[in-house]
XYZ file of N, CA and C in Angstrom:
867
model
N -5.459 -18.287 3.363
C -4.550 -19.182 2.651
C -5.280 -20.264 1.860
N -6.402 -20.755 2.368
C -7.117 -21.821 1.661
C -7.725 -21.346 0.356
N -7.815 -19.997 0.179
C -8.409 -19.461 -1.034
C -7.386 -19.264 -2.154
N -6.103 -19.507 -1.881
C -5.083 -19.336 -2.909
C -5.234 -20.446 -3.958
N -5.438 -20.098 -5.235
C -5.531 -21.141 -6.271
C -4.264 -22.005 -6.278
N -4.461 -23.306 -6.209
C -3.320 -24.209 -6.046
C -2.329 -24.117 -7.201
N -2.843 -23.981 -8.433
C -1.930 -23.929 -9.574
C -1.068 -22.673 -9.546
N -1.666 -21.538 -9.158
C -0.905 -20.289 -9.086
C 0.096 -20.338 -7.930
N -0.348 -20.869 -6.791
C 0.535 -20.994 -5.637
C 1.736 -21.878 -5.975
N 1.494 -23.000 -6.636
C 2.572 -23.915 -7.004
C 3.541 -23.252 -7.976
N 2.995 -22.525 -8.953
C 3.851 -21.852 -9.927
C 4.733 -20.810 -9.250
N 4.131 -20.038 -8.321
C 4.921 -19.038 -7.608
C 6.053 -19.705 -6.836
N 5.734 -20.761 -6.101
C 6.750 -21.442 -5.299
C 7.877 -21.970 -6.180
N 7.538 -22.507 -7.339
C 8.560 -23.043 -8.234
C 9.489 -21.940 -8.724
N 8.911 -20.814 -9.138
C 9.720 -19.723 -9.676
C 10.559 -19.054 -8.589
N 9.965 -18.826 -7.434
C 10.719 -18.129 -6.387
C 11.830 -19.019 -5.832
N 11.559 -20.319 -5.717
C 12.603 -21.235 -5.264
C 13.760 -21.291 -6.253
N 13.417 -21.262 -7.552
C 14.458 -21.269 -8.578
C 15.270 -19.981 -8.531
N 14.610 -18.845 -8.313
C 15.326 -17.565 -8.220
C 16.293 -17.562 -7.032
N 15.829 -18.072 -5.897
C 16.687 -18.145 -4.704
C 17.858 -19.088 -4.955
N 17.578 -20.205 -5.601
C 18.631 -21.186 -5.901
C 19.710 -20.576 -6.790
N 19.317 -19.823 -7.807
C 20.278 -19.187 -8.702
C 21.134 -18.155 -7.965
N 20.502 -17.374 -7.077
C 21.254 -16.377 -6.308
C 22.235 -17.050 -5.353
N 21.807 -18.120 -4.735
C 22.687 -18.848 -3.816
C 23.877 -19.455 -4.567
N 23.637 -19.948 -5.774
C 24.721 -20.498 -6.579
C 25.730 -19.416 -6.940
N 25.209 -18.235 -7.295
C 26.091 -17.108 -7.619
C 26.937 -16.711 -6.417
N 26.353 -16.766 -5.219
C 27.094 -16.418 -4.003
C 28.145 -17.467 -3.662
N 27.858 -18.709 -3.983
C 28.851 -19.760 -3.756
C 30.090 -19.512 -4.604
N 29.869 -19.050 -5.826
C 30.978 -18.787 -6.740
C 31.670 -17.465 -6.434
N 30.915 -16.477 -5.927
C 31.495 -15.158 -5.624
C 30.839 -14.609 -4.362
N 31.330 -14.993 -3.182
C 30.685 -14.636 -1.908
C 30.579 -13.131 -1.645
N 31.422 -12.332 -2.290
C 31.404 -10.887 -2.049
C 30.856 -10.107 -3.244
N 30.053 -10.762 -4.044
C 29.452 -10.096 -5.193
C 28.178 -9.367 -4.740
N 28.159 -8.019 -4.758
C 26.968 -7.290 -4.296
C 25.720 -7.591 -5.125
N 25.893 -7.857 -6.421
C 24.738 -8.176 -7.266
C 24.071 -9.474 -6.816
N 24.873 -10.477 -6.473
C 24.321 -11.761 -6.024
C 23.582 -11.590 -4.705
N 24.162 -10.812 -3.795
C 23.484 -10.548 -2.517
C 22.177 -9.777 -2.753
N 22.223 -8.843 -3.708
C 21.024 -8.058 -4.006
C 19.902 -8.942 -4.555
N 20.235 -9.803 -5.512
C 19.224 -10.676 -6.105
C 18.658 -11.650 -5.074
N 19.514 -12.148 -4.181
C 19.023 -13.037 -3.128
C 18.047 -12.282 -2.219
N 18.401 -11.065 -1.845
C 17.530 -10.274 -0.987
C 16.192 -9.966 -1.620
N 16.198 -9.628 -2.918
C 14.940 -9.334 -3.608
C 14.056 -10.578 -3.682
N 14.672 -11.717 -3.972
C 13.899 -12.956 -4.090
C 13.303 -13.371 -2.753
N 14.128 -13.351 -1.712
C 13.649 -13.758 -0.393
C 12.666 -12.732 0.158
N 12.871 -11.450 -0.161
C 11.933 -10.423 0.275
C 10.557 -10.608 -0.346
N 10.533 -10.993 -1.626
C 9.253 -11.272 -2.288
C 8.575 -12.480 -1.645
N 9.378 -13.477 -1.309
C 8.829 -14.655 -0.632
C 8.238 -14.274 0.724
N 8.908 -13.371 1.448
C 8.406 -12.922 2.753
C 7.061 -12.227 2.600
N 6.948 -11.361 1.594
C 5.689 -10.646 1.365
C 4.574 -11.615 1.005
N 4.897 -12.586 0.191
C 3.898 -13.579 -0.229
C 3.421 -14.389 0.973
N 4.345 -14.832 1.801
C 3.967 -15.630 2.959
C 3.107 -14.837 3.940
N 3.434 -13.561 4.108
C 2.688 -12.745 5.073
C 1.322 -12.345 4.546
N 1.260 -11.852 3.302
C 0.023 -11.254 2.801
C -0.907 -12.248 2.117
N -0.353 -13.280 1.502
C -1.174 -14.227 0.752
C -1.443 -15.503 1.542
N -0.407 -16.056 2.142
C -0.564 -17.331 2.832
C -0.821 -17.177 4.330
N -0.611 -15.988 4.875
C -0.855 -15.774 6.303
C 0.106 -16.520 7.208
N 1.332 -16.757 6.736
C 2.340 -17.491 7.508
C 3.295 -16.489 8.152
N 2.887 -15.916 9.275
C 3.613 -14.805 9.886
C 5.035 -15.173 10.279
N 5.206 -16.294 10.977
C 6.538 -16.669 11.466
C 7.490 -16.944 10.310
N 7.041 -17.710 9.326
C 7.891 -18.004 8.166
C 8.190 -16.727 7.387
N 7.246 -15.800 7.380
C 7.467 -14.529 6.685
C 8.559 -13.726 7.384
N 8.559 -13.712 8.712
C 9.577 -12.980 9.473
C 10.962 -13.557 9.205
N 11.065 -14.871 9.163
C 12.353 -15.516 8.916
C 12.892 -15.153 7.530
N 12.003 -15.154 6.527
C 12.419 -14.778 5.182
C 12.787 -13.295 5.127
N 12.007 -12.458 5.806
C 12.279 -11.021 5.821
C 13.638 -10.728 6.451
N 13.968 -11.446 7.522
C 15.268 -11.258 8.172
C 16.413 -11.605 7.225
N 16.254 -12.665 6.469
C 17.298 -13.048 5.521
C 17.427 -11.999 4.412
N 16.293 -11.497 3.919
C 16.319 -10.463 2.889
C 16.989 -9.197 3.416
N 16.648 -8.828 4.634
C 17.222 -7.632 5.277
C 18.734 -7.759 5.376
N 19.207 -8.907 5.839
C 20.645 -9.127 5.991
C 21.360 -9.109 4.638
N 20.712 -9.654 3.624
C 21.319 -9.680 2.289
C 21.544 -8.277 1.756
N 20.581 -7.403 1.941
C 20.726 -6.049 1.397
C 21.596 -5.170 2.288
N 21.644 -5.446 3.565
C 22.634 -4.758 4.398
C 24.046 -5.122 3.939
N 24.234 -6.396 3.557
C 25.539 -6.837 3.056
C 25.882 -6.141 1.749
N 24.882 -5.916 0.893
C 25.108 -5.170 -0.353
C 25.673 -3.791 -0.036
N 25.075 -3.130 0.936
C 25.505 -1.770 1.286
C 26.880 -1.761 1.943
N 27.234 -2.829 2.634
C 28.582 -2.939 3.188
C 29.616 -3.080 2.067
N 29.266 -3.866 1.057
C 30.182 -4.105 -0.057
C 30.229 -2.931 -1.024
N 29.088 -2.258 -1.198
C 29.011 -1.142 -2.142
C 28.033 -0.101 -1.612
N 28.510 0.861 -0.820
C 27.634 1.879 -0.217
C 26.878 2.733 -1.237
N 27.296 2.713 -2.505
C 26.626 3.533 -3.518
C 25.368 2.869 -4.072
N 25.089 1.643 -3.668
C 23.931 0.920 -4.182
C 22.649 1.403 -3.494
N 22.131 2.533 -3.962
C 20.924 3.095 -3.357
C 19.705 2.191 -3.537
N 19.727 1.343 -4.577
C 18.578 0.458 -4.778
C 18.435 -0.538 -3.628
N 19.543 -0.892 -2.981
C 19.488 -1.817 -1.850
C 18.944 -1.155 -0.590
N 18.886 0.171 -0.596
C 18.373 0.883 0.580
C 16.851 0.765 0.706
N 16.190 0.403 -0.390
C 14.730 0.320 -0.372
C 14.236 -0.712 0.633
N 14.667 -1.936 0.474
C 14.182 -3.005 1.342
C 14.617 -2.779 2.794
N 15.879 -2.370 2.985
C 16.375 -2.105 4.341
C 15.577 -0.977 4.977
N 15.313 0.089 4.197
C 14.561 1.229 4.725
C 13.140 0.873 5.097
N 12.485 0.051 4.257
C 11.101 -0.361 4.544
C 11.037 -1.125 5.857
N 11.928 -2.088 6.033
C 11.908 -2.887 7.256
C 12.233 -2.030 8.478
N 13.151 -1.083 8.317
C 13.484 -0.211 9.445
C 12.296 0.680 9.812
N 11.569 1.139 8.803
C 10.394 1.966 9.089
C 9.338 1.162 9.829
N 9.090 -0.061 9.369
C 8.091 -0.913 10.021
C 8.434 -1.113 11.492
N 9.716 -1.362 11.766
C 10.140 -1.547 13.157
C 9.939 -0.255 13.955
N 10.211 0.888 13.340
C 10.150 2.168 14.063
C 8.743 2.538 14.505
N 7.714 2.038 13.826
C 6.338 2.413 14.174
C 5.633 1.319 14.982
N 6.351 0.274 15.323
C 5.763 -0.782 16.158
C 5.634 -0.313 17.607
N 4.717 -0.898 18.391
C 4.703 -0.640 19.835
C 6.053 -1.008 20.448
N 6.375 -0.393 21.577
C 7.702 -0.519 22.172
C 8.132 -1.978 22.368
N 7.254 -2.814 22.887
C 7.629 -4.197 23.175
C 7.991 -4.932 21.893
N 7.255 -4.659 20.804
C 7.548 -5.316 19.531
C 8.835 -4.779 18.908
N 9.133 -3.474 19.144
C 10.402 -2.925 18.667
C 11.577 -3.636 19.335
N 11.440 -3.886 20.629
C 12.508 -4.572 21.357
C 12.707 -5.984 20.818
N 11.600 -6.675 20.566
C 11.691 -8.042 20.041
C 12.327 -8.026 18.650
N 11.916 -7.069 17.809
C 12.462 -6.978 16.450
C 13.966 -6.736 16.486
N 14.414 -5.908 17.417
C 15.850 -5.642 17.506
C 16.614 -6.842 18.036
N 15.989 -7.600 18.909
C 16.619 -8.830 19.378
C 16.779 -9.832 18.234
N 15.790 -9.850 17.346
C 15.855 -10.745 16.195
C 16.922 -10.291 15.204
N 17.188 -8.968 15.179
C 18.222 -8.466 14.286
C 17.818 -7.331 13.377
N 16.591 -6.819 13.528
C 16.147 -5.685 12.730
C 16.495 -4.380 13.444
N 16.895 -3.369 12.668
C 17.143 -2.040 13.216
C 15.906 -1.167 13.029
N 15.819 -0.093 13.828
C 14.726 0.859 13.687
C 15.263 2.195 13.204
N 14.548 3.281 13.542
C 14.976 4.619 13.153
C 14.166 5.158 11.994
N 13.111 5.919 12.313
C 12.194 6.381 11.270
C 12.860 7.341 10.293
N 13.606 8.331 10.797
C 14.208 9.314 9.902
C 15.192 8.663 8.937
N 16.027 7.781 9.475
C 16.983 7.085 8.616
C 16.253 6.220 7.582
N 15.167 5.579 8.026
C 14.392 4.729 7.124
C 13.804 5.549 5.978
N 13.244 6.712 6.287
C 12.662 7.563 5.254
C 13.731 8.019 4.262
N 14.907 8.352 4.768
C 16.002 8.775 3.894
C 16.429 7.650 2.958
N 16.453 6.429 3.479
C 16.865 5.290 2.665
C 15.856 5.002 1.560
N 14.576 5.014 1.885
C 13.553 4.756 0.874
C 13.534 5.889 -0.160
N 13.759 7.117 0.286
C 13.823 8.257 -0.640
C 14.978 8.098 -1.619
N 16.117 7.649 -1.098
C 17.278 7.424 -1.970
C 16.983 6.345 -2.998
N 16.326 5.274 -2.583
C 15.974 4.188 -3.500
C 14.979 4.674 -4.554
N 14.054 5.544 -4.154
C 13.052 6.055 -5.091
C 13.666 6.964 -6.146
N 14.834 7.520 -5.859
C 15.518 8.408 -6.803
C 16.535 7.660 -7.653
N 16.747 6.383 -7.351
C 17.777 5.594 -8.033
C 17.183 4.886 -9.250
N 17.675 5.200 -10.473
C 17.154 4.519 -11.667
C 17.468 3.022 -11.596
N 16.492 2.212 -11.913
C 16.707 0.776 -11.865
C 15.399 0.022 -11.849
N 15.484 -1.298 -11.773
C 14.298 -2.140 -11.846
C 13.340 -1.948 -10.674
N 13.868 -1.533 -9.517
C 13.023 -1.410 -8.329
C 12.621 0.033 -8.032
N 12.923 0.959 -8.950
C 12.638 2.374 -8.661
C 11.142 2.636 -8.495
N 10.337 2.118 -9.403
C 8.892 2.367 -9.314
C 8.328 1.783 -8.022
N 8.777 0.590 -7.666
C 8.310 -0.031 -6.426
C 8.682 0.834 -5.223
N 9.901 1.378 -5.245
C 10.342 2.248 -4.152
C 9.528 3.538 -4.119
N 9.170 4.057 -5.291
C 8.372 5.284 -5.349
C 6.974 5.061 -4.770
N 6.350 3.949 -5.148
C 5.025 3.646 -4.597
C 5.099 3.476 -3.080
N 6.136 2.795 -2.602
C 6.288 2.595 -1.161
C 6.502 3.925 -0.453
N 7.298 4.798 -1.064
C 7.560 6.097 -0.453
C 6.276 6.918 -0.355
N 5.417 6.823 -1.357
C 4.124 7.526 -1.303
C 3.331 7.077 -0.082
N 3.303 5.775 0.168
C 2.577 5.255 1.328
C 3.160 5.789 2.630
N 4.492 5.819 2.715
C 5.130 6.304 3.944
C 4.880 7.800 4.135
N 4.978 8.564 3.058
C 4.759 10.006 3.156
C 3.320 10.317 3.554
N 2.374 9.574 3.033
C 0.983 9.767 3.440
C 0.807 9.439 4.916
N 1.462 8.380 5.368
C 1.357 8.016 6.776
C 1.960 9.107 7.670
N 3.017 9.766 7.167
C 3.664 10.843 7.916
C 3.011 12.203 7.651
N 1.943 12.213 6.880
C 1.189 13.423 6.538
C 2.018 14.435 5.748
N 2.947 13.951 4.971
C 3.723 14.805 4.075
C 3.084 14.718 2.687
N 1.906 15.312 2.594
C 1.069 15.125 1.414
C 1.631 15.804 0.167
N 2.270 16.952 0.320
C 2.818 17.651 -0.847
C 3.901 16.821 -1.507
N 4.795 16.244 -0.708
C 5.848 15.378 -1.257
C 5.244 14.138 -1.906
N 4.230 13.584 -1.283
C 3.589 12.392 -1.847
C 2.989 12.697 -3.216
N 2.339 13.849 -3.336
C 1.724 14.213 -4.619
C 2.779 14.416 -5.708
N 3.927 14.967 -5.361
C 4.983 15.169 -6.357
C 5.436 13.837 -6.949
N 5.579 12.844 -6.092
C 5.999 11.524 -6.573
C 4.895 10.885 -7.409
N 3.652 11.038 -6.975
C 2.534 10.462 -7.729
C 2.425 11.086 -9.124
N 2.715 12.356 -9.227
C 2.666 13.016 -10.537
C 3.784 12.497 -11.445
N 4.936 12.180 -10.857
C 6.010 11.557 -11.632
C 5.581 10.172 -12.110
N 4.912 9.434 -11.235
C 4.441 8.097 -11.600
C 3.380 8.159 -12.698
N 2.561 9.207 -12.672
C 1.542 9.367 -13.723
C 2.188 9.558 -15.091
N 3.332 10.245 -15.122
C 4.033 10.434 -16.396
C 4.586 9.109 -16.909
N 5.076 8.285 -15.993
C 5.651 6.997 -16.384
C 4.587 5.941 -16.653
N 3.460 6.053 -15.949
C 2.395 5.049 -16.075
C 1.050 5.753 -16.284
N 0.879 6.427 -17.433
C -0.344 7.222 -17.648
C -1.623 6.389 -17.703
N -1.512 5.081 -17.977
C -2.704 4.227 -18.061
C -3.026 3.527 -16.750
N -2.215 3.753 -15.734
C -2.434 3.074 -14.450
C -3.523 3.807 -13.672
N -4.704 3.206 -13.630
C -5.858 3.833 -12.960
C -5.586 4.069 -11.479
N -4.844 3.166 -10.851
C -4.681 3.223 -9.404
C -3.784 4.388 -8.967
N -2.947 4.892 -9.881
C -2.165 6.086 -9.545
C -3.093 7.284 -9.414
N -4.077 7.375 -10.333
C -5.076 8.449 -10.231
C -5.871 8.318 -8.931
N -6.226 7.106 -8.582
C -6.997 6.880 -7.358
C -6.190 7.266 -6.124
N -4.911 6.913 -6.101
C -4.073 7.241 -4.954
C -3.808 8.748 -4.879
N -3.670 9.400 -6.029
C -3.494 10.852 -6.036
C -4.728 11.539 -5.447
N -5.908 11.077 -5.835
C -7.141 11.639 -5.283
C -7.228 11.379 -3.782
N -6.842 10.195 -3.356
C -6.878 9.850 -1.931
C -5.939 10.759 -1.139
N -4.795 11.097 -1.737
C -3.847 11.987 -1.066
C -4.424 13.392 -0.925
N -5.133 13.864 -1.949
C -5.817 15.159 -1.833
C -6.860 15.111 -0.710
N -7.579 14.002 -0.604
C -8.585 13.871 0.454
C -7.948 13.897 1.839
N -6.852 13.156 2.000
C -6.173 13.137 3.300
C -5.689 14.532 3.688
N -5.361 15.338 2.687
C -4.882 16.699 2.916
C -6.031 17.691 3.044
N -7.266 17.157 3.126
C -8.470 17.980 3.270
C -8.613 18.959 2.109
N -8.400 18.438 0.895
C -8.567 19.234 -0.327
C -9.569 18.510 -1.225
N -10.851 18.494 -0.833
C -11.850 17.691 -1.570
C -12.089 18.153 -2.997
N -11.942 19.450 -3.263
C -12.182 19.932 -4.627
C -11.155 19.340 -5.591
N -9.884 19.311 -5.184
C -8.846 18.727 -6.018
C -9.028 17.217 -6.128
N -9.493 16.600 -5.041
C -9.750 15.156 -5.076
C -10.862 14.846 -6.082
N -11.931 15.631 -6.053
C -13.069 15.392 -6.956
C -12.651 15.602 -8.405
N -11.834 16.614 -8.663
C -11.351 16.876 -10.018
C -10.471 15.722 -10.512
N -9.588 15.257 -9.643
C -8.708 14.139 -9.998
C -9.517 12.886 -10.276
N -10.531 12.645 -9.467
C -11.376 11.463 -9.655
C -12.186 11.540 -10.946
N -12.560 12.742 -11.342
C -13.279 12.912 -12.604
C -12.415 12.437 -13.766
N -11.134 12.851 -13.748
C -10.197 12.378 -14.781
C -9.997 10.868 -14.663
N -9.881 10.386 -13.436
C -9.656 8.963 -13.219
C -10.815 8.106 -13.681
N -12.041 8.572 -13.434
C -13.225 7.819 -13.852
C -13.289 7.672 -15.370
N -12.839 8.680 -16.091
C -12.819 8.584 -17.553
C -11.921 7.432 -18.001
N -10.796 7.309 -17.338
C -9.881 6.210 -17.661
C -10.450 4.873 -17.216
N -11.112 4.886 -16.077
C -11.702 3.649 -15.556
C -12.757 3.108 -16.515
N -13.598 3.988 -17.022
C -14.706 3.565 -17.877
C -14.256 3.136 -19.264
N -13.094 3.639 -19.722
C -12.611 3.278 -21.056
C -11.554 2.177 -21.008
N -11.280 1.661 -19.826
C -10.235 0.656 -19.640
C -10.881 -0.707 -19.408
N -10.663 -1.639 -20.332
C -11.290 -2.959 -20.219
C -10.363 -3.994 -19.588
N -9.242 -3.547 -19.010
C -8.346 -4.493 -18.345
C -8.974 -5.002 -17.046
N -8.486 -6.126 -16.591
C -9.019 -6.751 -15.380
C -8.889 -5.789 -14.202
N -9.933 -5.735 -13.383
C -9.915 -4.880 -12.193
C -9.691 -5.727 -10.949
N -9.061 -5.107 -9.963
C -8.879 -5.818 -8.700
C -10.235 -5.935 -8.003
N -10.353 -6.900 -7.112
C -11.599 -7.088 -6.384
C -11.962 -5.816 -5.615
N -13.185 -5.355 -5.778
C -13.667 -4.198 -5.036
C -13.172 -2.863 -5.539
N -12.577 -2.833 -6.744
C -12.034 -1.565 -7.236
C -13.137 -0.541 -7.487
N -14.245 -0.965 -8.088
C -15.338 -0.036 -8.378
C -15.878 0.643 -7.134
N -16.282 -0.121 -6.093
C -16.753 0.506 -4.861
C -15.742 1.462 -4.235
N -14.450 1.157 -4.371
C -13.430 2.043 -3.808
C -13.421 3.394 -4.508
N -13.540 3.373 -5.834
C -13.629 4.627 -6.584
C -14.847 5.435 -6.140
N -15.989 4.762 -6.012
C -17.207 5.483 -5.632
C -17.118 6.018 -4.201
N -16.463 5.281 -3.321
C -16.279 5.779 -1.955
C -15.485 7.082 -1.963
N -14.381 7.106 -2.703
C -13.525 8.288 -2.717
C -14.263 9.496 -3.311
N -14.955 9.266 -4.438
C -15.660 10.402 -5.043
C -16.838 10.837 -4.187
N -17.548 9.882 -3.606
C -18.662 10.231 -2.731
C -18.204 11.020 -1.520
N -17.069 10.635 -0.949
C -16.527 11.355 0.208
C -16.136 12.769 -0.178
N -15.493 12.921 -1.341
C -15.107 14.255 -1.801
C -16.338 15.123 -2.052
N -17.339 14.568 -2.701
C -18.540 15.345 -3.003
C -19.301 15.712 -1.735
N -19.339 14.823 -0.770
C -20.008 15.140 0.498
C -19.313 16.301 1.189
N -17.981 16.321 1.153
C -17.218 17.412 1.776
C -17.470 18.738 1.071
N -17.801 18.661 -0.224
C -18.070 19.879 -1.002
C -19.534 20.309 -0.935
N -20.377 19.530 -0.240
C -21.793 19.856 -0.142
C -22.604 19.402 -1.339
N -22.026 18.553 -2.191
C -22.740 18.036 -3.361
C -23.439 16.740 -2.942
N -24.469 16.880 -2.128
C -25.013 15.736 -1.403
C -25.731 14.718 -2.287
N -26.418 15.181 -3.325
C -27.147 14.227 -4.165
C -26.178 13.292 -4.898
N -25.157 13.909 -5.536
C -24.161 13.091 -6.222
C -23.382 12.223 -5.257
N -23.085 12.773 -4.082
C -22.346 12.017 -3.066
C -23.150 10.803 -2.616
N -24.437 11.004 -2.394
C -25.276 9.907 -1.915
C -25.345 8.775 -2.932
N -25.455 9.125 -4.219
C -25.496 8.097 -5.258
C -24.209 7.280 -5.278
N -23.069 7.984 -5.177
C -21.777 7.295 -5.172
C -21.625 6.407 -3.945
N -22.005 6.932 -2.791
C -21.808 6.193 -1.541
C -22.721 4.983 -1.447
N -23.912 5.081 -2.007
C -24.793 3.920 -2.022
C -24.182 2.787 -2.847
N -23.553 3.150 -3.958
C -22.908 2.138 -4.792
C -21.699 1.541 -4.071
N -20.978 2.382 -3.336
C -19.827 1.879 -2.577
C -20.267 0.950 -1.454
N -21.384 1.291 -0.813
C -21.868 0.508 0.326
C -22.352 -0.872 -0.096
N -22.888 -0.968 -1.301
C -23.455 -2.237 -1.771
C -22.382 -3.238 -2.175
N -21.183 -2.747 -2.529
C -20.118 -3.659 -2.928
C -20.367 -4.255 -4.304
N -19.784 -5.437 -4.579
C -18.933 -6.203 -3.671
C -17.543 -5.576 -3.539
N -17.044 -5.573 -2.327
C -15.743 -4.973 -2.086
C -15.270 -5.263 -0.679
N -14.227 -4.576 -0.278
C -13.683 -4.752 1.059
C -14.685 -4.269 2.103
N -14.685 -4.909 3.260
C -15.641 -4.560 4.315
C -15.447 -3.127 4.777
N -14.174 -2.685 4.865
C -13.934 -1.339 5.365
C -14.489 -0.281 4.408
N -14.524 -0.587 3.116
C -15.078 0.356 2.139
C -16.570 0.558 2.403
N -17.286 -0.542 2.610
C -18.716 -0.433 2.923
C -18.919 0.292 4.253
N -18.065 0.015 5.231
C -18.173 0.676 6.533
C -18.019 2.182 6.424
N -17.023 2.604 5.681
C -16.785 4.052 5.531
C -17.872 4.705 4.683
N -18.413 3.971 3.730
C -19.520 4.515 2.935
C -20.737 4.759 3.826
N -21.024 3.821 4.727
C -22.135 4.005 5.673
C -21.886 5.199 6.595
N -20.647 5.399 6.996
C -20.308 6.550 7.836
C -20.644 7.857 7.115
N -20.233 7.960 5.856
C -20.494 9.179 5.092
C -21.982 9.363 4.815
N -22.696 8.264 4.542
C -24.146 8.354 4.350
C -24.831 8.814 5.628
N -24.309 8.381 6.766
C -24.845 8.840 8.042
C -24.675 10.335 8.222
N -23.530 10.863 7.815
C -23.281 12.302 7.920
C -24.272 13.091 7.057
N -24.513 12.592 5.829
C -25.433 13.290 4.925
C -26.848 13.303 5.500
N -27.286 12.148 6.014
C -28.620 12.082 6.621
C -28.703 12.974 7.854
N -27.630 13.018 8.628
C -27.574 13.848 9.833
C -27.724 15.323 9.471
N -26.990 15.759 8.447
C -27.052 17.155 8.019
C -28.415 17.513 7.437
N -29.098 16.498 6.872
C -30.438 16.729 6.318
C -31.514 16.722 7.399
N -31.134 16.427 8.641
C -32.076 16.433 9.756
C -32.789 15.117 9.986
N -32.422 14.076 9.229
C -33.062 12.761 9.403
C -32.201 11.939 10.362
N -32.406 12.170 11.651
C -31.535 11.537 12.637
C -31.799 10.040 12.779
N -33.012 9.623 12.516
C -33.315 8.190 12.582
C -32.521 7.436 11.519
N -32.548 7.952 10.288
C -31.782 7.326 9.212
C -30.286 7.429 9.490
N -29.865 8.580 10.018
C -28.446 8.763 10.325
C -27.964 7.732 11.335
N -28.751 7.517 12.401
C -28.368 6.533 13.414
C -28.290 5.130 12.813
N -29.190 4.843 11.888
C -29.175 3.539 11.236
C -27.892 3.340 10.434
N -27.509 4.364 9.658
C -26.265 4.292 8.888
C -25.057 4.198 9.825
N -25.055 5.016 10.871
C -23.922 5.023 11.797
C -23.768 3.666 12.489
N -24.882 3.098 12.898
C -24.835 1.808 13.586
C -24.289 0.719 12.666
N -24.798 0.700 11.429
C -24.319 -0.299 10.461
C -22.850 -0.063 10.141
N -22.480 1.195 9.953
C -21.089 1.511 9.651
C -20.151 1.130 10.769
N -20.573 1.359 12.012
C -19.739 0.994 13.165
C -19.492 -0.509 13.194
N -20.539 -1.280 12.943
C -20.388 -2.741 12.953
C -19.463 -3.216 11.841
N -19.609 -2.642 10.662
C -18.755 -3.028 9.540
C -17.298 -2.643 9.799
N -17.099 -1.448 10.328
C -15.734 -0.994 10.608
C -15.104 -1.825 11.722
N -15.930 -2.249 12.663
C -15.439 -3.134 13.724
C -15.003 -4.473 13.125
N -15.807 -5.008 12.214
C -15.465 -6.268 11.552
C -14.167 -6.151 10.758
N -13.946 -4.972 10.174
C -12.752 -4.751 9.354
C -11.560 -4.272 10.173
N -11.747 -4.109 11.492
C -10.711 -3.588 12.386
C -10.246 -2.207 11.924
N -11.199 -1.401 11.420
C -10.937 -0.029 10.989
C -11.275 0.892 12.174
N -10.305 1.074 13.043
C -10.563 1.782 14.301
C -10.891 3.262 14.125
N -10.193 4.000 13.251
C -10.585 5.409 13.074
C -12.018 5.553 12.596
N -12.431 4.685 11.671
C -13.823 4.736 11.185
C -14.783 4.411 12.307
N -14.464 3.422 13.115
C -15.347 3.031 14.209
C -15.516 4.177 15.214
N -14.409 4.853 15.536
C -14.499 5.992 16.462
C -15.376 7.093 15.891
């Protein structure tokens, strides 16, 4: 939270507070207006995400999320055909459904419902509904489908997103990542080749650590294909950063595998040891194992 630029943080707070104020005013004038409830839910839901992911204010984020959840449930009570309102409700229900049992009980006491299948159906409906939040629902559905290992469905949605956003580098990156999760490294490497062309010709601002992430994905795909020299070059660049700690950790893991296969067990142990420590720091448990 201390790293949030004060001017940007202040601007966000001013705009989001104004959006909430306008929605509340609309509800005062028309308490049963589904559009007003929808706008309030979207505004408060954005505030919840900001508090949780940017400011690290977990309790305040939960309170805002509960209000957003209730607002969109009210939309569906007033107008069951509003599939766009199913997005936020479905996301929160999915999150509750995958929590440990004790946390699920607490979430339900607070007022959140669970149910993974119902949640997936709701987010799917929102992703198919034309509107301002459709793309957001589609991206969210891709994440859920990948988590559920429904890779074919995830790729279909990503290909639709590529048609709508052909210049979005991160759609190419996520498509390649989905091929990797499905143990299809050749398709991942091919997708990354196309993606790298766009990356190199795109002078727009990049997110922190984007370059190392691309090299990690391509290096992992090439290592799986036995293209060890190219893989090693990519993974070394990913390991050096600057980027997320887990990216460097996973790059060290893959470099360890390459050294292991080459018979250099001393170097392999060195990579594995460093990778384990980095993955531990990043709380990346699968990588650590």
